[in-house]
Coordinates of C-alpha atoms in Angstrom, one line a residue:
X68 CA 0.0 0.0 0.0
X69 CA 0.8 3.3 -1.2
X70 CA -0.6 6.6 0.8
X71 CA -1.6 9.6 -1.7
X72 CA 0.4 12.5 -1.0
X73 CA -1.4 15.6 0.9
X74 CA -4.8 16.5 -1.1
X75 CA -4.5 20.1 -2.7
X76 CA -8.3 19.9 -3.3
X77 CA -11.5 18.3 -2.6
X78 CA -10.8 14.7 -3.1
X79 CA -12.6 11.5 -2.9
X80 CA -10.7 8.4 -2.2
X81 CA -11.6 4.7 -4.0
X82 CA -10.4 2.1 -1.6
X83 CA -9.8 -1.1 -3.4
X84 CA -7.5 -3.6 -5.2
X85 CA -7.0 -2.3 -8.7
X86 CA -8.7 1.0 -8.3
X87 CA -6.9 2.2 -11.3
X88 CA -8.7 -0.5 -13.5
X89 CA -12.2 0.7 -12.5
X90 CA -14.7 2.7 -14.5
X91 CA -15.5 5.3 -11.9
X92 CA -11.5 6.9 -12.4
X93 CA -13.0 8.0 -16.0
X94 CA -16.7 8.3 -14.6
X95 CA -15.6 10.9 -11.7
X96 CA -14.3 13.9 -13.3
X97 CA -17.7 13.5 -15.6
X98 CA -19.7 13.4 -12.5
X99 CA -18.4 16.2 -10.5
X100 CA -18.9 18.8 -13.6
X101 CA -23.0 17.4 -13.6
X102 CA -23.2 18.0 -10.0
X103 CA -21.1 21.2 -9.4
X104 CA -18.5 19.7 -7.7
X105 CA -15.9 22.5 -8.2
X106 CA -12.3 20.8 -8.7
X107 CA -13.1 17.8 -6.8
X108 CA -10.6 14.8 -7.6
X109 CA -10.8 10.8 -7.1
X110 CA -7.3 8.8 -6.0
X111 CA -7.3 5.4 -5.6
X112 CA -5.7 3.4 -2.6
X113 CA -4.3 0.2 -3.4
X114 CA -4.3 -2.5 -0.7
X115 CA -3.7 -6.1 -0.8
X116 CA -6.8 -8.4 -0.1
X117 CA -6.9 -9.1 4.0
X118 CA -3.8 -7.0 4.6
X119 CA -2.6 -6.1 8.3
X120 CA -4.6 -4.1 10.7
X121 CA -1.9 -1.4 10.7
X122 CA -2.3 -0.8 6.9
X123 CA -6.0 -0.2 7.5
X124 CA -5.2 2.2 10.6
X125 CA -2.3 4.4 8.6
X126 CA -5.2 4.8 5.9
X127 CA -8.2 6.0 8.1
X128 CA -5.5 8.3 9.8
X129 CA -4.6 9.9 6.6
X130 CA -7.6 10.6 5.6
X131 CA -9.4 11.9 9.1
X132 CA -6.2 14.0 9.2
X133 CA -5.9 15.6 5.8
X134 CA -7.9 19.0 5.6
X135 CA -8.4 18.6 2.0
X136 CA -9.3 14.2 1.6
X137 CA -13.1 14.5 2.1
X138 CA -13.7 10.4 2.2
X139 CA -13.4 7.4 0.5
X140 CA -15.8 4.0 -0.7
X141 CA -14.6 1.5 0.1
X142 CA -14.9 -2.2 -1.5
X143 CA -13.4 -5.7 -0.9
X144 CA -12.1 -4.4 2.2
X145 CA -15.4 -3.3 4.4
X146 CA -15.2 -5.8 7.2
X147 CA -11.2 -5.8 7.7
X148 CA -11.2 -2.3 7.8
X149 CA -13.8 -1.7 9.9
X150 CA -11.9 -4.4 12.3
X151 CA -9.0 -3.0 11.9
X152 CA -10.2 0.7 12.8
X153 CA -13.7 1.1 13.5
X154 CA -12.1 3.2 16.6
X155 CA -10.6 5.6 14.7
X156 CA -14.1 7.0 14.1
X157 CA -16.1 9.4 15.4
X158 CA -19.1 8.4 14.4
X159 CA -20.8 4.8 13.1
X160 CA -24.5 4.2 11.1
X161 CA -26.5 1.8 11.9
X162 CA -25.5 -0.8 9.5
X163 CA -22.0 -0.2 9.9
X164 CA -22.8 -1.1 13.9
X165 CA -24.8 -4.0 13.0
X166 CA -22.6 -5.9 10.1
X167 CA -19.4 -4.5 11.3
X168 CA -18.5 -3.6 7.8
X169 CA -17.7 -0.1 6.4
X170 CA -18.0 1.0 2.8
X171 CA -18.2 4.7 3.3
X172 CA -15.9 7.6 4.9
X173 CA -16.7 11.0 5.2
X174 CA -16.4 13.9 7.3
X175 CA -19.2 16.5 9.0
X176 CA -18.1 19.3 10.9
X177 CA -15.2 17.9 11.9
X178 CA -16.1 14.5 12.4
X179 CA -15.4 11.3 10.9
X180 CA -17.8 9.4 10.0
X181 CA -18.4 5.3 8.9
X182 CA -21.4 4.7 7.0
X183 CA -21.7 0.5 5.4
X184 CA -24.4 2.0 2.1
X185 CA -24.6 -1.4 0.8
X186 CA -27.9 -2.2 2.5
X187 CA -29.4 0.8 0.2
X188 CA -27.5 0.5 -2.7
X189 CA -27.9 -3.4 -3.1
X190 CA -32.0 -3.0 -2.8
X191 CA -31.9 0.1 -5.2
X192 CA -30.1 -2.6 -7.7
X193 CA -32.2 -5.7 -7.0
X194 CA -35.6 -3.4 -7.4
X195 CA -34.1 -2.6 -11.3
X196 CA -34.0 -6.2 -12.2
X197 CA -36.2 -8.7 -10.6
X198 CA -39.9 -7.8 -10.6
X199 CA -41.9 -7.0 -8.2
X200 CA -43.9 -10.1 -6.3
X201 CA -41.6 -12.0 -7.5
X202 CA -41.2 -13.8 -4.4
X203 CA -44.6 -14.2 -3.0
X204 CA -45.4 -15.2 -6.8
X205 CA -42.6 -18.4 -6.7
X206 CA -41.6 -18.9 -3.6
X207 CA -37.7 -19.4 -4.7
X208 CA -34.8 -19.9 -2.7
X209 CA -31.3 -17.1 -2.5
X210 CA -27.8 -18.9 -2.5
X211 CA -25.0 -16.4 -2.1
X212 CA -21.5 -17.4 -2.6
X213 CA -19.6 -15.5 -0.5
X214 CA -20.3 -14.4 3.3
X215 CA -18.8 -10.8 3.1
X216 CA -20.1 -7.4 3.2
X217 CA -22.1 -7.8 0.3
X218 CA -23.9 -11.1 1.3
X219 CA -24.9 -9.2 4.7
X220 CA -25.9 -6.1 3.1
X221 CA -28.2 -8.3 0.4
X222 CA -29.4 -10.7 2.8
X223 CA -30.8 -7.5 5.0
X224 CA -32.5 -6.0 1.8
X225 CA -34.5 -9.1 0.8
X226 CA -35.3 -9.4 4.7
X227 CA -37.0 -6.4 5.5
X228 CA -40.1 -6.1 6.8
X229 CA -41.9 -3.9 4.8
X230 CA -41.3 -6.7 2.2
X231 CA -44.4 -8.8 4.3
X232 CA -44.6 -11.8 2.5
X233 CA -42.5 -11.1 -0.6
X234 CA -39.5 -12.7 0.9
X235 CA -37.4 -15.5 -0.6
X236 CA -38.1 -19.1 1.1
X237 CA -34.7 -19.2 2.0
X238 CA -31.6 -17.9 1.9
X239 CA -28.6 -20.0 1.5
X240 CA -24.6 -18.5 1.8
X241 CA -21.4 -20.3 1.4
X242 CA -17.8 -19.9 2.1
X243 CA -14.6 -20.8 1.6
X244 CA -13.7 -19.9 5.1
X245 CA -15.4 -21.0 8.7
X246 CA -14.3 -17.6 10.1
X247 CA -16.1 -15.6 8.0
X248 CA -19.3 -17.9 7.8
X249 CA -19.7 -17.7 11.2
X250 CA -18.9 -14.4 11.6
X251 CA -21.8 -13.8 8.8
X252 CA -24.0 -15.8 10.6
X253 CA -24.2 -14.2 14.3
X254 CA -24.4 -11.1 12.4
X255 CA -27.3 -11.8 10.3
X256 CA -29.0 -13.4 13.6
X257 CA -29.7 -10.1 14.5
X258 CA -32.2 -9.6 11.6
X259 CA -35.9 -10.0 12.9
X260 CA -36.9 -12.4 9.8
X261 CA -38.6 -15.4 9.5
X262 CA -37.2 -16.4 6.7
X263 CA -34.7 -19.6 7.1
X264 CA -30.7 -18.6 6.5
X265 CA -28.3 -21.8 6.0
X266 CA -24.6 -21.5 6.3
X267 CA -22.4 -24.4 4.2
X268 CA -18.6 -23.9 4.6
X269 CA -17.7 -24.5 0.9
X270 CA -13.9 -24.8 0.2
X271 CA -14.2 -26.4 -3.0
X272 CA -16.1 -24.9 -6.1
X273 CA -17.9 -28.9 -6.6
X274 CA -19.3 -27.9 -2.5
X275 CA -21.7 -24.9 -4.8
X276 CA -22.7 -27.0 -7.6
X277 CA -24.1 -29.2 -4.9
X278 CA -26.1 -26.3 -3.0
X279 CA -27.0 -25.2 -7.1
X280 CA -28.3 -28.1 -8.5
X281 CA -30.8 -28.3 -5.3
X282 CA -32.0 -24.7 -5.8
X283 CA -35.6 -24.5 -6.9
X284 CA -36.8 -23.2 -10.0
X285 CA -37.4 -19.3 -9.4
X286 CA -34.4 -18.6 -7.4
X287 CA -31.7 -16.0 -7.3
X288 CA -28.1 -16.9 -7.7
X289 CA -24.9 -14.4 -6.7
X290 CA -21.5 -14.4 -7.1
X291 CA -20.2 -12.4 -3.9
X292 CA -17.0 -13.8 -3.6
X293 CA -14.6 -11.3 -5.8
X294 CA -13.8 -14.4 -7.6
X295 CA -13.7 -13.2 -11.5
X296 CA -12.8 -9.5 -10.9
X297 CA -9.8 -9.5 -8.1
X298 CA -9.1 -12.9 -8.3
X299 CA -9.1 -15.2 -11.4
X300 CA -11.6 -18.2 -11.6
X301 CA -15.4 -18.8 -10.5
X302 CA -17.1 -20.1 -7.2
X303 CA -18.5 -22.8 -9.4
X304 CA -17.3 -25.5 -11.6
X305 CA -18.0 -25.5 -15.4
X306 CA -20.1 -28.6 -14.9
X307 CA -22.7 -26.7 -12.4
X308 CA -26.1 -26.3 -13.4
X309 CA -28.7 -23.3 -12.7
X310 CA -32.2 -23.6 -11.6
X311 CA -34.6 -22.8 -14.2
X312 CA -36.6 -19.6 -14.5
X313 CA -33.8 -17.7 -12.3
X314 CA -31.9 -14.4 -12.1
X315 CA -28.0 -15.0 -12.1
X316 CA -26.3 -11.8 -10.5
X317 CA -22.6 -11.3 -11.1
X318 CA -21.5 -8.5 -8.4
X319 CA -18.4 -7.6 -10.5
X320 CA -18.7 -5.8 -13.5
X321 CA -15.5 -5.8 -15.1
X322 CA -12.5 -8.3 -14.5
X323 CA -13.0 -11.9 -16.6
X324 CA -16.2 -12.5 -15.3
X325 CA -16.2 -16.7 -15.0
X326 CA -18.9 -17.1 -13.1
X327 CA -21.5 -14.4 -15.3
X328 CA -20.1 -16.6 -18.6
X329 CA -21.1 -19.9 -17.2
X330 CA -24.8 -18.2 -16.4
X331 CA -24.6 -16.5 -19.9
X332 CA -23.9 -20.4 -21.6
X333 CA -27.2 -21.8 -19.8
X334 CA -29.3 -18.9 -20.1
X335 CA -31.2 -20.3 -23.3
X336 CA -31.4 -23.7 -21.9
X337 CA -32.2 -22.7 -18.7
X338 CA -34.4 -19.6 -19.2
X339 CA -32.1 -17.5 -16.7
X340 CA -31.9 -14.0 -16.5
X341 CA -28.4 -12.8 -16.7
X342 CA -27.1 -9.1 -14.1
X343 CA -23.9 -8.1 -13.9
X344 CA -22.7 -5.5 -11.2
X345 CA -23.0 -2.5 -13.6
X346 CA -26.5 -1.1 -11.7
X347 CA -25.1 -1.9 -8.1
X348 CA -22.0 -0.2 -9.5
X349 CA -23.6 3.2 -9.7
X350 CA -25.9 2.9 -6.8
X351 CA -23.1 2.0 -4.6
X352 CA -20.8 5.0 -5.8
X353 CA -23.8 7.7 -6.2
X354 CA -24.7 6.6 -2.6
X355 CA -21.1 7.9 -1.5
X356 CA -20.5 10.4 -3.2
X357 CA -23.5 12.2 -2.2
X358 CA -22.8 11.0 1.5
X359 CA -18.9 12.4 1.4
X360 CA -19.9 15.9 -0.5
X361 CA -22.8 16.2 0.6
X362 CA -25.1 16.9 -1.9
X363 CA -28.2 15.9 -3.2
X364 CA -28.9 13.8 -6.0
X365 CA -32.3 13.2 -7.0
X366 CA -33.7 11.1 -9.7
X367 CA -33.5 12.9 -12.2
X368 CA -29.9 13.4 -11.6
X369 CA -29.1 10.0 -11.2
X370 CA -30.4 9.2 -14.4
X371 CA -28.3 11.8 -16.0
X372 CA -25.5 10.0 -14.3
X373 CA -26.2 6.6 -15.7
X374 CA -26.4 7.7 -18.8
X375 CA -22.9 9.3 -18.4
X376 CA -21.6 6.3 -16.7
X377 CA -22.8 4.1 -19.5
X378 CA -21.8 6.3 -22.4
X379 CA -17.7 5.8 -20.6
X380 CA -18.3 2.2 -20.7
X381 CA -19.0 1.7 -24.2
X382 CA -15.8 4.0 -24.8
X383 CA -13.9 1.4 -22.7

């Protein structure tokens, strides 16, 4: 890891793995004009998946510190940095306190604050592609690979309780890891749901195919492991097979994508409904942006900044 040097103006920080392969460093500048953000910059922080505590710590530091670095998103890292230096703030939201996972900075009158958006911006995305009713109308099942930040914040969306009965009739998540499966599942014990959650420790991609191929029809499928955009490969084997009549949702949207190819080769067969991570994508960085500058951004607004966002990727 790498610290910026000093910010010389208003600048947003992107938190990541390979920040400099993401859209948003062409999206940003494009952005800030729309919304009057005068001079505002984006720098991204490079940090190795689950690095030291310390590297976490320096970060937060830098940026609470630094008159001029307004805040940062933060991905892949929400739950070790909010481990690591959860303390360092002044100030945590609700879901930050309740999944122990951070995905937003910012500052307000001198405070730091941690904010975990996903729990918005993951039901804004999920509203834009599977219908509503959906299911009260099936009664399908939710298996989600991966048991970080992500998983929590999706398995709290599709929980709520103004939902009523338009709740999946389960919700499966896997992991590689027991740490992180259990530490996902005392977490999500907190949720007042009736809706049945099973945890499989899955170290092998051929443990998924198993939990796949006894999905329902009707269900939804996601890839929330990383695998296919900061690590090569796919939570599943190329001999898995998807439920019928299902949505597919790859959270990465750029990267080689394994895991959204093996959906896109069965979708015929298998009637599926195919999402990449392009919608959460700009939900989860809007979400940030207008939480660490403090503005507004309305509907109309955000449509203008889809279409802007879109526009950059077909340049890409």
């Amino acid at each position: 890891m790498k610290l910026p040097e000093k910010a010389t103006h208003p600048t947003i920080y992107f938190i990541g793995v390979t920040t400099a392969k993401s859209s948003i460093m062409n999206i940003f500048p494009l952005w800030a004009q729309e919304l009057g953000l005068e001079n505002a910059r984006i720098k991204g922080i490079d940090i190795e998946i689950h690095a030291k505590a310390e590297k976490y710590r320096q970060c937060v530091t830098f940026i609470k510190k630094d008159e001029q670095s307004l805040g940062a998103l933060v991905t892949t890292h929400k739950i070790d940095l909010y481990h690591a230096a959860h303390d360092l703030f002044d100030e945590l939201d609700c879901f930050a306190q309740m999944f122990h996972e951070l995905s937003c900075i910012s500052k307000k009158n001198g405070r730091l604050k941690g904010s975990a958006k996903d729990p918005i911006s993951s039901g804004l995305a999920i509203k834009s592609f599977i219908p509503n009713g959906f299911w009260k109308k099936n009664s399908g099942e939710v298996f989600i690979m991966g048991a970080g930040g992500s998983a929590l914040a999706i398995s709290a969306y599709l929980v709520k309780k103004e939902h009523g009965l338009n709740v999946p009739s389960k919700i499966i998540i896997s992991n590689r890891s027991k740490q992180r499966l259990e530490s996902a599942k005392k977490l999500l014990s907190h949720l007042n749901s009736d809706v049945t959650f099973e945890f499989h420790l899955c170290p092998d991609p051929k443990d998924n195919d198993k939990i796949l191929a006894s999905l329902p029809p009707y269900s939804l499928v996601v890839n929330a492991t990383g695998l296919g955009k900061d690590r090569p490969g796919s939570p599943l084997t190329e001999s898995c097979k998807f439920p019928e009549n299902s949505f597919v949702w790859e959270l990465n949207y750029r990267g080689e994508l394994t895991f959204m190819h093996q959906a896109i080769s069965q979708k015929e067969m298998r009637n599926l409904h195919v999402e990449d991570g392009w919608v959460y994508f700009i939900h989860g960085w809007t979400q940030v942006i207008a939480e660490v500058f403090q503005v507004n951004i309305d509907k109309k607004q955000l449509e203008k900044l889809s279409r802007i966002a879109l526009e950059q990727r077909k340049n890409r």
